[in-house]
């Protein structure tokens, strides 16, 4: 296996007396989709926010491309080439696709915005991801379907030469056809050499696109295995009980987490 792009080693995080993450090891590899799964309260959101620089670590190592990374906030993480697409997508309905993709990072030809270059880069990025469902990059986001919005949010994340993209429940509330479009896009991101993290409760989606599965149980890593080596039933058992046959935590933790 190639070296991981991102690696967290022995990460701990507490909020007051509540110990949320317990010695978590997590890795993201180039050209692979890593599914991060776990029940509500397992620590997925906290782990993602630690990766994104929103939360600091109490202890543990944060390595990027094999070297320790100085992460003090989201700007440092973005500088490494790590982007997060949250479930709410953070898109502005009153702006068009180009304006959303460059929001806060507008290109300028002093003293005005370089609309032509931004439009060209938006088209180029969507074309590189084989996106064909968007008619015009000047469409208002308010006019897009759920699947198209998710596509724009992902394209916005990869526009800046990202190396890792984290996707938080990207198919939630989508129909069958729109889910298909998004999963195809997730796979294409990995095929381009990016490291992709898919946070999902949908085991069908996970097994369709994931190369590896990391299961969290009460803030601990119950298993980190190739998707081909576990079954749907085993992953559900890891999520709900922390153990399944040869995989899992030796002794179920007794402390609760959030």
PDB file of N, CA, C and O in Angstrom, residues 130-209:
ATOM      1  N   UNK A 130     -16.260  15.232 -15.211  1.00  0.00           N
ATOM      2  CA  UNK A 130     -17.262  14.606 -16.099  1.00  0.00           C
ATOM      3  C   UNK A 130     -18.689  14.930 -15.664  1.00  0.00           C
ATOM      4  O   UNK A 130     -19.581  14.097 -15.744  1.00  0.00           O
ATOM      5  N   UNK A 131     -18.886  16.162 -15.210  1.00  0.00           N
ATOM      6  CA  UNK A 131     -20.220  16.610 -14.804  1.00  0.00           C
ATOM      7  C   UNK A 131     -20.951  17.099 -16.040  1.00  0.00           C
ATOM      8  O   UNK A 131     -20.520  18.055 -16.695  1.00  0.00           O
ATOM      9  N   UNK A 132     -22.080  16.459 -16.345  1.00  0.00           N
ATOM     10  CA  UNK A 132     -22.848  16.825 -17.535  1.00  0.00           C
ATOM     11  C   UNK A 132     -24.290  17.215 -17.205  1.00  0.00           C
ATOM     12  O   UNK A 132     -25.077  17.464 -18.108  1.00  0.00           O
ATOM     13  N   UNK A 133     -24.623  17.252 -15.931  1.00  0.00           N
ATOM     14  CA  UNK A 133     -26.005  17.528 -15.546  1.00  0.00           C
ATOM     15  C   UNK A 133     -26.277  19.016 -15.351  1.00  0.00           C
ATOM     16  O   UNK A 133     -27.426  19.416 -15.182  1.00  0.00           O
ATOM     17  N   UNK A 134     -25.222  19.846 -15.387  1.00  0.00           N
ATOM     18  CA  UNK A 134     -25.394  21.284 -15.210  1.00  0.00           C
ATOM     19  C   UNK A 134     -25.373  21.956 -16.579  1.00  0.00           C
ATOM     20  O   UNK A 134     -24.410  21.828 -17.331  1.00  0.00           O
ATOM     21  N   UNK A 135     -26.438  22.673 -16.899  1.00  0.00           N
ATOM     22  CA  UNK A 135     -26.563  23.280 -18.224  1.00  0.00           C
ATOM     23  C   UNK A 135     -25.654  24.484 -18.400  1.00  0.00           C
ATOM     24  O   UNK A 135     -25.045  24.673 -19.448  1.00  0.00           O
ATOM     25  N   UNK A 136     -25.579  25.331 -17.380  1.00  0.00           N
ATOM     26  CA  UNK A 136     -24.789  26.546 -17.466  1.00  0.00           C
ATOM     27  C   UNK A 136     -24.176  26.855 -16.104  1.00  0.00           C
ATOM     28  O   UNK A 136     -24.821  26.668 -15.069  1.00  0.00           O
ATOM     29  N   UNK A 137     -22.919  27.341 -16.118  1.00  0.00           N
ATOM     30  CA  UNK A 137     -22.265  27.702 -14.865  1.00  0.00           C
ATOM     31  C   UNK A 137     -22.816  29.016 -14.318  1.00  0.00           C
ATOM     32  O   UNK A 137     -22.436  29.444 -13.226  1.00  0.00           O
ATOM     33  N   UNK A 138     -23.698  29.633 -15.070  1.00  0.00           N
ATOM     34  CA  UNK A 138     -24.338  30.860 -14.608  1.00  0.00           C
ATOM     35  C   UNK A 138     -25.751  30.614 -14.086  1.00  0.00           C
ATOM     36  O   UNK A 138     -26.495  31.557 -13.822  1.00  0.00           O
ATOM     37  N   UNK A 139     -26.116  29.353 -13.931  1.00  0.00           N
ATOM     38  CA  UNK A 139     -27.399  29.019 -13.310  1.00  0.00           C
ATOM     39  C   UNK A 139     -27.395  29.413 -11.841  1.00  0.00           C
ATOM     40  O   UNK A 139     -26.421  29.125 -11.126  1.00  0.00           O
ATOM     41  N   UNK A 140     -28.459  30.027 -11.343  1.00  0.00           N
ATOM     42  CA  UNK A 140     -28.555  30.258  -9.898  1.00  0.00           C
ATOM     43  C   UNK A 140     -28.618  28.924  -9.164  1.00  0.00           C
ATOM     44  O   UNK A 140     -29.256  27.979  -9.629  1.00  0.00           O
ATOM     45  N   UNK A 141     -27.943  28.826  -8.045  1.00  0.00           N
ATOM     46  CA  UNK A 141     -27.964  27.592  -7.265  1.00  0.00           C
ATOM     47  C   UNK A 141     -29.381  27.242  -6.821  1.00  0.00           C
ATOM     48  O   UNK A 141     -29.726  26.062  -6.677  1.00  0.00           O
ATOM     49  N   UNK A 142     -30.219  28.241  -6.627  1.00  0.00           N
ATOM     50  CA  UNK A 142     -31.612  28.002  -6.218  1.00  0.00           C
ATOM     51  C   UNK A 142     -32.367  27.157  -7.229  1.00  0.00           C
ATOM     52  O   UNK A 142     -33.351  26.498  -6.885  1.00  0.00           O
ATOM     53  N   UNK A 143     -31.920  27.155  -8.490  1.00  0.00           N
ATOM     54  CA  UNK A 143     -32.619  26.408  -9.539  1.00  0.00           C
ATOM     55  C   UNK A 143     -32.122  24.973  -9.682  1.00  0.00           C
ATOM     56  O   UNK A 143     -32.658  24.205 -10.491  1.00  0.00           O
ATOM     57  N   UNK A 144     -31.120  24.580  -8.902  1.00  0.00           N
ATOM     58  CA  UNK A 144     -30.510  23.257  -9.053  1.00  0.00           C
ATOM     59  C   UNK A 144     -31.215  22.213  -8.200  1.00  0.00           C
ATOM     60  O   UNK A 144     -31.786  22.519  -7.151  1.00  0.00           O
ATOM     61  N   UNK A 145     -31.142  20.959  -8.655  1.00  0.00           N
ATOM     62  CA  UNK A 145     -31.655  19.843  -7.868  1.00  0.00           C
ATOM     63  C   UNK A 145     -30.678  19.523  -6.745  1.00  0.00           C
ATOM     64  O   UNK A 145     -29.553  20.041  -6.696  1.00  0.00           O
ATOM     65  N   UNK A 146     -31.092  18.629  -5.842  1.00  0.00           N
ATOM     66  CA  UNK A 146     -30.221  18.240  -4.737  1.00  0.00           C
ATOM     67  C   UNK A 146     -28.917  17.635  -5.213  1.00  0.00           C
ATOM     68  O   UNK A 146     -27.840  17.927  -4.676  1.00  0.00           O
ATOM     69  N   UNK A 147     -28.989  16.764  -6.224  1.00  0.00           N
ATOM     70  CA  UNK A 147     -27.789  16.141  -6.751  1.00  0.00           C
ATOM     71  C   UNK A 147     -26.861  17.145  -7.415  1.00  0.00           C
ATOM     72  O   UNK A 147     -25.638  17.057  -7.284  1.00  0.00           O
ATOM     73  N   UNK A 148     -27.445  18.109  -8.133  1.00  0.00           N
ATOM     74  CA  UNK A 148     -26.638  19.138  -8.777  1.00  0.00           C
ATOM     75  C   UNK A 148     -25.963  20.035  -7.740  1.00  0.00           C
ATOM     76  O   UNK A 148     -24.815  20.434  -7.909  1.00  0.00           O
ATOM     77  N   UNK A 149     -26.666  20.355  -6.664  1.00  0.00           N
ATOM     78  CA  UNK A 149     -26.074  21.162  -5.598  1.00  0.00           C
ATOM     79  C   UNK A 149     -24.872  20.438  -4.981  1.00  0.00           C
ATOM     80  O   UNK A 149     -23.836  21.039  -4.714  1.00  0.00           O
ATOM     81  N   UNK A 150     -25.048  19.138  -4.729  1.00  0.00           N
ATOM     82  CA  UNK A 150     -23.953  18.366  -4.164  1.00  0.00           C
ATOM     83  C   UNK A 150     -22.765  18.359  -5.111  1.00  0.00           C
ATOM     84  O   UNK A 150     -21.606  18.466  -4.686  1.00  0.00           O
ATOM     85  N   UNK A 151     -23.030  18.255  -6.412  1.00  0.00           N
ATOM     86  CA  UNK A 151     -21.982  18.274  -7.421  1.00  0.00           C
ATOM     87  C   UNK A 151     -21.228  19.598  -7.397  1.00  0.00           C
ATOM     88  O   UNK A 151     -19.993  19.628  -7.467  1.00  0.00           O
ATOM     89  N   UNK A 152     -21.953  20.701  -7.301  1.00  0.00           N
ATOM     90  CA  UNK A 152     -21.320  22.022  -7.248  1.00  0.00           C
ATOM     91  C   UNK A 152     -20.468  22.155  -5.993  1.00  0.00           C
ATOM     92  O   UNK A 152     -19.342  22.669  -6.039  1.00  0.00           O
ATOM     93  N   UNK A 153     -20.966  21.678  -4.862  1.00  0.00           N
ATOM     94  CA  UNK A 153     -20.213  21.757  -3.609  1.00  0.00           C
ATOM     95  C   UNK A 153     -18.919  20.952  -3.706  1.00  0.00           C
ATOM     96  O   UNK A 153     -17.865  21.382  -3.216  1.00  0.00           O
ATOM     97  N   UNK A 154     -18.971  19.781  -4.338  1.00  0.00           N
ATOM     98  CA  UNK A 154     -17.771  18.958  -4.494  1.00  0.00           C
ATOM     99  C   UNK A 154     -16.799  19.619  -5.471  1.00  0.00           C
ATOM    100  O   UNK A 154     -15.584  19.662  -5.230  1.00  0.00           O
ATOM    101  N   UNK A 155     -17.333  20.150  -6.571  1.00  0.00           N
ATOM    102  CA  UNK A 155     -16.477  20.838  -7.547  1.00  0.00           C
ATOM    103  C   UNK A 155     -15.791  22.039  -6.905  1.00  0.00           C
ATOM    104  O   UNK A 155     -14.626  22.327  -7.173  1.00  0.00           O
ATOM    105  N   UNK A 156     -16.511  22.752  -6.043  1.00  0.00           N
ATOM    106  CA  UNK A 156     -15.934  23.885  -5.312  1.00  0.00           C
ATOM    107  C   UNK A 156     -14.765  23.421  -4.441  1.00  0.00           C
ATOM    108  O   UNK A 156     -13.743  24.110  -4.333  1.00  0.00           O
ATOM    109  N   UNK A 157     -14.902  22.237  -3.856  1.00  0.00           N
ATOM    110  CA  UNK A 157     -13.854  21.710  -2.979  1.00  0.00           C
ATOM    111  C   UNK A 157     -12.598  21.316  -3.751  1.00  0.00           C
ATOM    112  O   UNK A 157     -11.484  21.459  -3.241  1.00  0.00           O
ATOM    113  N   UNK A 158     -12.753  20.815  -4.973  1.00  0.00           N
ATOM    114  CA  UNK A 158     -11.584  20.341  -5.732  1.00  0.00           C
ATOM    115  C   UNK A 158     -11.013  21.418  -6.647  1.00  0.00           C
ATOM    116  O   UNK A 158      -9.975  21.209  -7.280  1.00  0.00           O
ATOM    117  N   UNK A 159     -11.662  22.564  -6.701  1.00  0.00           N
ATOM    118  CA  UNK A 159     -11.215  23.652  -7.578  1.00  0.00           C
ATOM    119  C   UNK A 159      -9.809  24.122  -7.232  1.00  0.00           C
ATOM    120  O   UNK A 159      -9.057  24.571  -8.097  1.00  0.00           O
ATOM    121  N   UNK A 160      -9.435  24.016  -5.962  1.00  0.00           N
ATOM    122  CA  UNK A 160      -8.192  24.605  -5.478  1.00  0.00           C
ATOM    123  C   UNK A 160      -7.071  23.574  -5.366  1.00  0.00           C
ATOM    124  O   UNK A 160      -6.263  23.605  -4.442  1.00  0.00           O
ATOM    125  N   UNK A 161      -7.018  22.645  -6.329  1.00  0.00           N
ATOM    126  CA  UNK A 161      -5.967  21.624  -6.353  1.00  0.00           C
ATOM    127  C   UNK A 161      -5.896  20.845  -5.051  1.00  0.00           C
ATOM    128  O   UNK A 161      -4.822  20.589  -4.500  1.00  0.00           O
ATOM    129  N   UNK A 162      -7.057  20.466  -4.546  1.00  0.00           N
ATOM    130  CA  UNK A 162      -7.132  19.724  -3.301  1.00  0.00           C
ATOM    131  C   UNK A 162      -6.516  18.342  -3.462  1.00  0.00           C
ATOM    132  O   UNK A 162      -6.532  17.752  -4.542  1.00  0.00           O
ATOM    133  N   UNK A 163      -5.981  17.818  -2.356  1.00  0.00           N
ATOM    134  CA  UNK A 163      -5.442  16.468  -2.343  1.00  0.00           C
ATOM    135  C   UNK A 163      -6.358  15.504  -1.587  1.00  0.00           C
ATOM    136  O   UNK A 163      -6.327  14.303  -1.827  1.00  0.00           O
ATOM    137  N   UNK A 164      -7.153  16.060  -0.651  1.00  0.00           N
ATOM    138  CA  UNK A 164      -8.082  15.256   0.137  1.00  0.00           C
ATOM    139  C   UNK A 164      -9.418  15.986   0.203  1.00  0.00           C
ATOM    140  O   UNK A 164      -9.451  17.199   0.432  1.00  0.00           O
ATOM    141  N   UNK A 165     -10.498  15.242   0.009  1.00  0.00           N
ATOM    142  CA  UNK A 165     -11.844  15.811   0.141  1.00  0.00           C
ATOM    143  C   UNK A 165     -12.635  14.941   1.103  1.00  0.00           C
ATOM    144  O   UNK A 165     -12.698  13.719   0.949  1.00  0.00           O
ATOM    145  N   UNK A 166     -13.214  15.573   2.125  1.00  0.00           N
ATOM    146  CA  UNK A 166     -14.085  14.880   3.077  1.00  0.00           C
ATOM    147  C   UNK A 166     -15.526  15.221   2.736  1.00  0.00           C
ATOM    148  O   UNK A 166     -15.875  16.400   2.620  1.00  0.00           O
ATOM    149  N   UNK A 167     -16.359  14.205   2.577  1.00  0.00           N
ATOM    150  CA  UNK A 167     -17.757  14.380   2.185  1.00  0.00           C
ATOM    151  C   UNK A 167     -18.657  13.873   3.306  1.00  0.00           C
ATOM    152  O   UNK A 167     -18.661  12.687   3.620  1.00  0.00           O
ATOM    153  N   UNK A 168     -19.415  14.783   3.896  1.00  0.00           N
ATOM    154  CA  UNK A 168     -20.286  14.452   5.022  1.00  0.00           C
ATOM    155  C   UNK A 168     -21.683  14.122   4.516  1.00  0.00           C
ATOM    156  O   UNK A 168     -22.416  15.011   4.081  1.00  0.00           O
ATOM    157  N   UNK A 169     -22.048  12.840   4.540  1.00  0.00           N
ATOM    158  CA  UNK A 169     -23.372  12.363   4.121  1.00  0.00           C
ATOM    159  C   UNK A 169     -23.774  12.961   2.765  1.00  0.00           C
ATOM    160  O   UNK A 169     -24.823  13.610   2.642  1.00  0.00           O
ATOM    161  N   UNK A 170     -22.986  12.753   1.709  1.00  0.00           N
ATOM    162  CA  UNK A 170     -23.269  13.427   0.434  1.00  0.00           C
ATOM    163  C   UNK A 170     -24.531  12.970  -0.274  1.00  0.00           C
ATOM    164  O   UNK A 170     -25.033  13.675  -1.150  1.00  0.00           O
ATOM    165  N   UNK A 171     -25.066  11.791   0.083  1.00  0.00           N
ATOM    166  CA  UNK A 171     -26.272  11.304  -0.598  1.00  0.00           C
ATOM    167  C   UNK A 171     -27.523  11.411   0.269  1.00  0.00           C
ATOM    168  O   UNK A 171     -28.583  10.922  -0.110  1.00  0.00           O
ATOM    169  N   UNK A 172     -27.394  12.041   1.437  1.00  0.00           N
ATOM    170  CA  UNK A 172     -28.561  12.179   2.317  1.00  0.00           C
ATOM    171  C   UNK A 172     -29.652  12.967   1.605  1.00  0.00           C
ATOM    172  O   UNK A 172     -29.393  14.001   1.001  1.00  0.00           O
ATOM    173  N   UNK A 173     -30.867  12.465   1.666  1.00  0.00           N
ATOM    174  CA  UNK A 173     -32.058  13.136   1.114  1.00  0.00           C
ATOM    175  C   UNK A 173     -32.053  13.227  -0.406  1.00  0.00           C
ATOM    176  O   UNK A 173     -32.816  14.006  -0.985  1.00  0.00           O
ATOM    177  N   UNK A 174     -31.218  12.431  -1.078  1.00  0.00           N
ATOM    178  CA  UNK A 174     -31.216  12.432  -2.538  1.00  0.00           C
ATOM    179  C   UNK A 174     -32.005  11.250  -3.068  1.00  0.00           C
ATOM    180  O   UNK A 174     -32.093  10.199  -2.435  1.00  0.00           O
ATOM    181  N   UNK A 175     -32.576  11.426  -4.262  1.00  0.00           N
ATOM    182  CA  UNK A 175     -33.272  10.335  -4.922  1.00  0.00           C
ATOM    183  C   UNK A 175     -32.299   9.337  -5.513  1.00  0.00           C
ATOM    184  O   UNK A 175     -31.073   9.523  -5.451  1.00  0.00           O
ATOM    185  N   UNK A 176     -32.833   8.295  -6.126  1.00  0.00           N
ATOM    186  CA  UNK A 176     -31.997   7.214  -6.659  1.00  0.00           C
ATOM    187  C   UNK A 176     -31.062   7.719  -7.756  1.00  0.00           C
ATOM    188  O   UNK A 176     -29.851   7.453  -7.732  1.00  0.00           O
ATOM    189  N   UNK A 177     -31.605   8.463  -8.716  1.00  0.00           N
ATOM    190  CA  UNK A 177     -30.790   8.942  -9.834  1.00  0.00           C
ATOM    191  C   UNK A 177     -29.734   9.931  -9.361  1.00  0.00           C
ATOM    192  O   UNK A 177     -28.575   9.888  -9.806  1.00  0.00           O
ATOM    193  N   UNK A 178     -30.106  10.823  -8.457  1.00  0.00           N
ATOM    194  CA  UNK A 178     -29.157  11.811  -7.955  1.00  0.00           C
ATOM    195  C   UNK A 178     -28.062  11.152  -7.112  1.00  0.00           C
ATOM    196  O   UNK A 178     -26.901  11.539  -7.177  1.00  0.00           O
ATOM    197  N   UNK A 179     -28.436  10.126  -6.339  1.00  0.00           N
ATOM    198  CA  UNK A 179     -27.449   9.377  -5.562  1.00  0.00           C
ATOM    199  C   UNK A 179     -26.436   8.720  -6.487  1.00  0.00           C
ATOM    200  O   UNK A 179     -25.224   8.737  -6.228  1.00  0.00           O
ATOM    201  N   UNK A 180     -26.926   8.160  -7.600  1.00  0.00           N
ATOM    202  CA  UNK A 180     -26.044   7.538  -8.582  1.00  0.00           C
ATOM    203  C   UNK A 180     -25.023   8.532  -9.128  1.00  0.00           C
ATOM    204  O   UNK A 180     -23.833   8.233  -9.256  1.00  0.00           O
ATOM    205  N   UNK A 181     -25.477   9.742  -9.432  1.00  0.00           N
ATOM    206  CA  UNK A 181     -24.586  10.775  -9.962  1.00  0.00           C
ATOM    207  C   UNK A 181     -23.491  11.121  -8.943  1.00  0.00           C
ATOM    208  O   UNK A 181     -22.321  11.245  -9.302  1.00  0.00           O
ATOM    209  N   UNK A 182     -23.889  11.276  -7.694  1.00  0.00           N
ATOM    210  CA  UNK A 182     -22.928  11.675  -6.660  1.00  0.00           C
ATOM    211  C   UNK A 182     -21.925  10.556  -6.394  1.00  0.00           C
ATOM    212  O   UNK A 182     -20.720  10.801  -6.268  1.00  0.00           O
ATOM    213  N   UNK A 183     -22.393   9.315  -6.322  1.00  0.00           N
ATOM    214  CA  UNK A 183     -21.472   8.198  -6.081  1.00  0.00           C
ATOM    215  C   UNK A 183     -20.484   8.034  -7.235  1.00  0.00           C
ATOM    216  O   UNK A 183     -19.303   7.728  -7.018  1.00  0.00           O
ATOM    217  N   UNK A 184     -20.957   8.232  -8.464  1.00  0.00           N
ATOM    218  CA  UNK A 184     -20.048   8.179  -9.613  1.00  0.00           C
ATOM    219  C   UNK A 184     -18.986   9.266  -9.496  1.00  0.00           C
ATOM    220  O   UNK A 184     -17.808   9.038  -9.804  1.00  0.00           O
ATOM    221  N   UNK A 185     -19.387  10.445  -9.035  1.00  0.00           N
ATOM    222  CA  UNK A 185     -18.453  11.551  -8.867  1.00  0.00           C
ATOM    223  C   UNK A 185     -17.442  11.248  -7.767  1.00  0.00           C
ATOM    224  O   UNK A 185     -16.245  11.534  -7.905  1.00  0.00           O
ATOM    225  N   UNK A 186     -17.893  10.636  -6.675  1.00  0.00           N
ATOM    226  CA  UNK A 186     -16.989  10.247  -5.586  1.00  0.00           C
ATOM    227  C   UNK A 186     -15.917   9.292  -6.111  1.00  0.00           C
ATOM    228  O   UNK A 186     -14.721   9.436  -5.812  1.00  0.00           O
ATOM    229  N   UNK A 187     -16.340   8.342  -6.915  1.00  0.00           N
ATOM    230  CA  UNK A 187     -15.391   7.381  -7.464  1.00  0.00           C
ATOM    231  C   UNK A 187     -14.405   8.049  -8.408  1.00  0.00           C
ATOM    232  O   UNK A 187     -13.201   7.731  -8.421  1.00  0.00           O
ATOM    233  N   UNK A 188     -14.893   9.019  -9.198  1.00  0.00           N
ATOM    234  CA  UNK A 188     -14.007   9.717 -10.135  1.00  0.00           C
ATOM    235  C   UNK A 188     -12.960  10.550  -9.393  1.00  0.00           C
ATOM    236  O   UNK A 188     -11.824  10.686  -9.858  1.00  0.00           O
ATOM    237  N   UNK A 189     -13.332  11.109  -8.248  1.00  0.00           N
ATOM    238  CA  UNK A 189     -12.356  11.858  -7.441  1.00  0.00           C
ATOM    239  C   UNK A 189     -11.190  10.956  -7.045  1.00  0.00           C
ATOM    240  O   UNK A 189     -10.021  11.343  -7.154  1.00  0.00           O
ATOM    241  N   UNK A 190     -11.507   9.756  -6.565  1.00  0.00           N
ATOM    242  CA  UNK A 190     -10.459   8.813  -6.180  1.00  0.00           C
ATOM    243  C   UNK A 190      -9.642   8.380  -7.391  1.00  0.00           C
ATOM    244  O   UNK A 190      -8.413   8.245  -7.310  1.00  0.00           O
ATOM    245  N   UNK A 191     -10.300   8.166  -8.520  1.00  0.00           N
ATOM    246  CA  UNK A 191      -9.598   7.746  -9.727  1.00  0.00           C
ATOM    247  C   UNK A 191      -8.627   8.818 -10.216  1.00  0.00           C
ATOM    248  O   UNK A 191      -7.664   8.508 -10.927  1.00  0.00           O
ATOM    249  N   UNK A 192      -8.872  10.072  -9.834  1.00  0.00           N
ATOM    250  CA  UNK A 192      -7.951  11.161 -10.183  1.00  0.00           C
ATOM    251  C   UNK A 192      -6.768  11.241  -9.227  1.00  0.00           C
ATOM    252  O   UNK A 192      -5.886  12.074  -9.386  1.00  0.00           O
ATOM    253  N   UNK A 193      -6.752  10.370  -8.203  1.00  0.00           N
ATOM    254  CA  UNK A 193      -5.636  10.337  -7.275  1.00  0.00           C
ATOM    255  C   UNK A 193      -5.872  11.052  -5.972  1.00  0.00           C
ATOM    256  O   UNK A 193      -4.980  11.089  -5.114  1.00  0.00           O
ATOM    257  N   UNK A 194      -7.063  11.615  -5.784  1.00  0.00           N
ATOM    258  CA  UNK A 194      -7.359  12.278  -4.523  1.00  0.00           C
ATOM    259  C   UNK A 194      -7.642  11.257  -3.439  1.00  0.00           C
ATOM    260  O   UNK A 194      -8.068  10.125  -3.718  1.00  0.00           O
ATOM    261  N   UNK A 195      -7.408  11.645  -2.196  1.00  0.00           N
ATOM    262  CA  UNK A 195      -7.872  10.848  -1.073  1.00  0.00           C
ATOM    263  C   UNK A 195      -9.265  11.321  -0.708  1.00  0.00           C
ATOM    264  O   UNK A 195      -9.469  12.520  -0.496  1.00  0.00           O
ATOM    265  N   UNK A 196     -10.213  10.422  -0.652  1.00  0.00           N
ATOM    266  CA  UNK A 196     -11.604  10.790  -0.389  1.00  0.00           C
ATOM    267  C   UNK A 196     -12.062  10.118   0.898  1.00  0.00           C
ATOM    268  O   UNK A 196     -11.840   8.919   1.098  1.00  0.00           O
ATOM    269  N   UNK A 197     -12.684  10.901   1.789  1.00  0.00           N
ATOM    270  CA  UNK A 197     -13.294  10.362   2.999  1.00  0.00           C
ATOM    271  C   UNK A 197     -14.803  10.502   2.853  1.00  0.00           C
ATOM    272  O   UNK A 197     -15.314  11.608   2.662  1.00  0.00           O
ATOM    273  N   UNK A 198     -15.498   9.397   2.929  1.00  0.00           N
ATOM    274  CA  UNK A 198     -16.957   9.376   2.817  1.00  0.00           C
ATOM    275  C   UNK A 198     -17.541   9.075   4.187  1.00  0.00           C
ATOM    276  O   UNK A 198     -17.365   7.975   4.714  1.00  0.00           O
ATOM    277  N   UNK A 199     -18.216  10.062   4.773  1.00  0.00           N
ATOM    278  CA  UNK A 199     -18.905   9.855   6.048  1.00  0.00           C
ATOM    279  C   UNK A 199     -20.359   9.525   5.718  1.00  0.00           C
ATOM    280  O   UNK A 199     -21.063  10.335   5.098  1.00  0.00           O
ATOM    281  N   UNK A 200     -20.807   8.336   6.087  1.00  0.00           N
ATOM    282  CA  UNK A 200     -22.138   7.922   5.668  1.00  0.00           C
ATOM    283  C   UNK A 200     -22.739   6.889   6.611  1.00  0.00           C
ATOM    284  O   UNK A 200     -22.021   6.094   7.220  1.00  0.00           O
ATOM    285  N   UNK A 201     -24.071   6.943   6.713  1.00  0.00           N
ATOM    286  CA  UNK A 201     -24.823   5.906   7.420  1.00  0.00           C
ATOM    287  C   UNK A 201     -25.349   4.849   6.447  1.00  0.00           C
ATOM    288  O   UNK A 201     -25.881   3.832   6.871  1.00  0.00           O
ATOM    289  N   UNK A 202     -25.248   5.134   5.151  1.00  0.00           N
ATOM    290  CA  UNK A 202     -25.824   4.261   4.133  1.00  0.00           C
ATOM    291  C   UNK A 202     -24.813   3.187   3.737  1.00  0.00           C
ATOM    292  O   UNK A 202     -23.864   3.455   2.995  1.00  0.00           O
ATOM    293  N   UNK A 203     -25.031   1.970   4.230  1.00  0.00           N
ATOM    294  CA  UNK A 203     -24.071   0.897   3.977  1.00  0.00           C
ATOM    295  C   UNK A 203     -24.025   0.491   2.508  1.00  0.00           C
ATOM    296  O   UNK A 203     -22.979   0.064   1.996  1.00  0.00           O
ATOM    297  N   UNK A 204     -25.141   0.649   1.792  1.00  0.00           N
ATOM    298  CA  UNK A 204     -25.148   0.336   0.368  1.00  0.00           C
ATOM    299  C   UNK A 204     -24.196   1.258  -0.376  1.00  0.00           C
ATOM    300  O   UNK A 204     -23.397   0.812  -1.211  1.00  0.00           O
ATOM    301  N   UNK A 205     -24.255   2.558  -0.062  1.00  0.00           N
ATOM    302  CA  UNK A 205     -23.336   3.515  -0.685  1.00  0.00           C
ATOM    303  C   UNK A 205     -21.895   3.210  -0.307  1.00  0.00           C
ATOM    304  O   UNK A 205     -20.988   3.269  -1.146  1.00  0.00           O
ATOM    305  N   UNK A 206     -21.678   2.885   0.960  1.00  0.00           N
ATOM    306  CA  UNK A 206     -20.330   2.610   1.449  1.00  0.00           C
ATOM    307  C   UNK A 206     -19.708   1.456   0.679  1.00  0.00           C
ATOM    308  O   UNK A 206     -18.575   1.559   0.175  1.00  0.00           O
ATOM    309  N   UNK A 207     -20.424   0.358   0.553  1.00  0.00           N
ATOM    310  CA  UNK A 207     -19.849  -0.815  -0.103  1.00  0.00           C
ATOM    311  C   UNK A 207     -19.746  -0.639  -1.612  1.00  0.00           C
ATOM    312  O   UNK A 207     -18.963  -1.332  -2.256  1.00  0.00           O
ATOM    313  N   UNK A 208     -20.492   0.303  -2.156  1.00  0.00           N
ATOM    314  CA  UNK A 208     -20.405   0.524  -3.602  1.00  0.00           C
ATOM    315  C   UNK A 208     -19.138   1.268  -3.993  1.00  0.00           C
ATOM    316  O   UNK A 208     -18.558   0.993  -5.046  1.00  0.00           O
ATOM    317  N   UNK A 209     -18.685   2.222  -3.160  1.00  0.00           N
ATOM    318  CA  UNK A 209     -17.567   3.073  -3.593  1.00  0.00           C
ATOM    319  C   UNK A 209     -16.325   2.993  -2.708  1.00  0.00           C
ATOM    320  O   UNK A 209     -15.250   3.417  -3.121  1.00  0.00           O
TER     321      UNK A 209
END
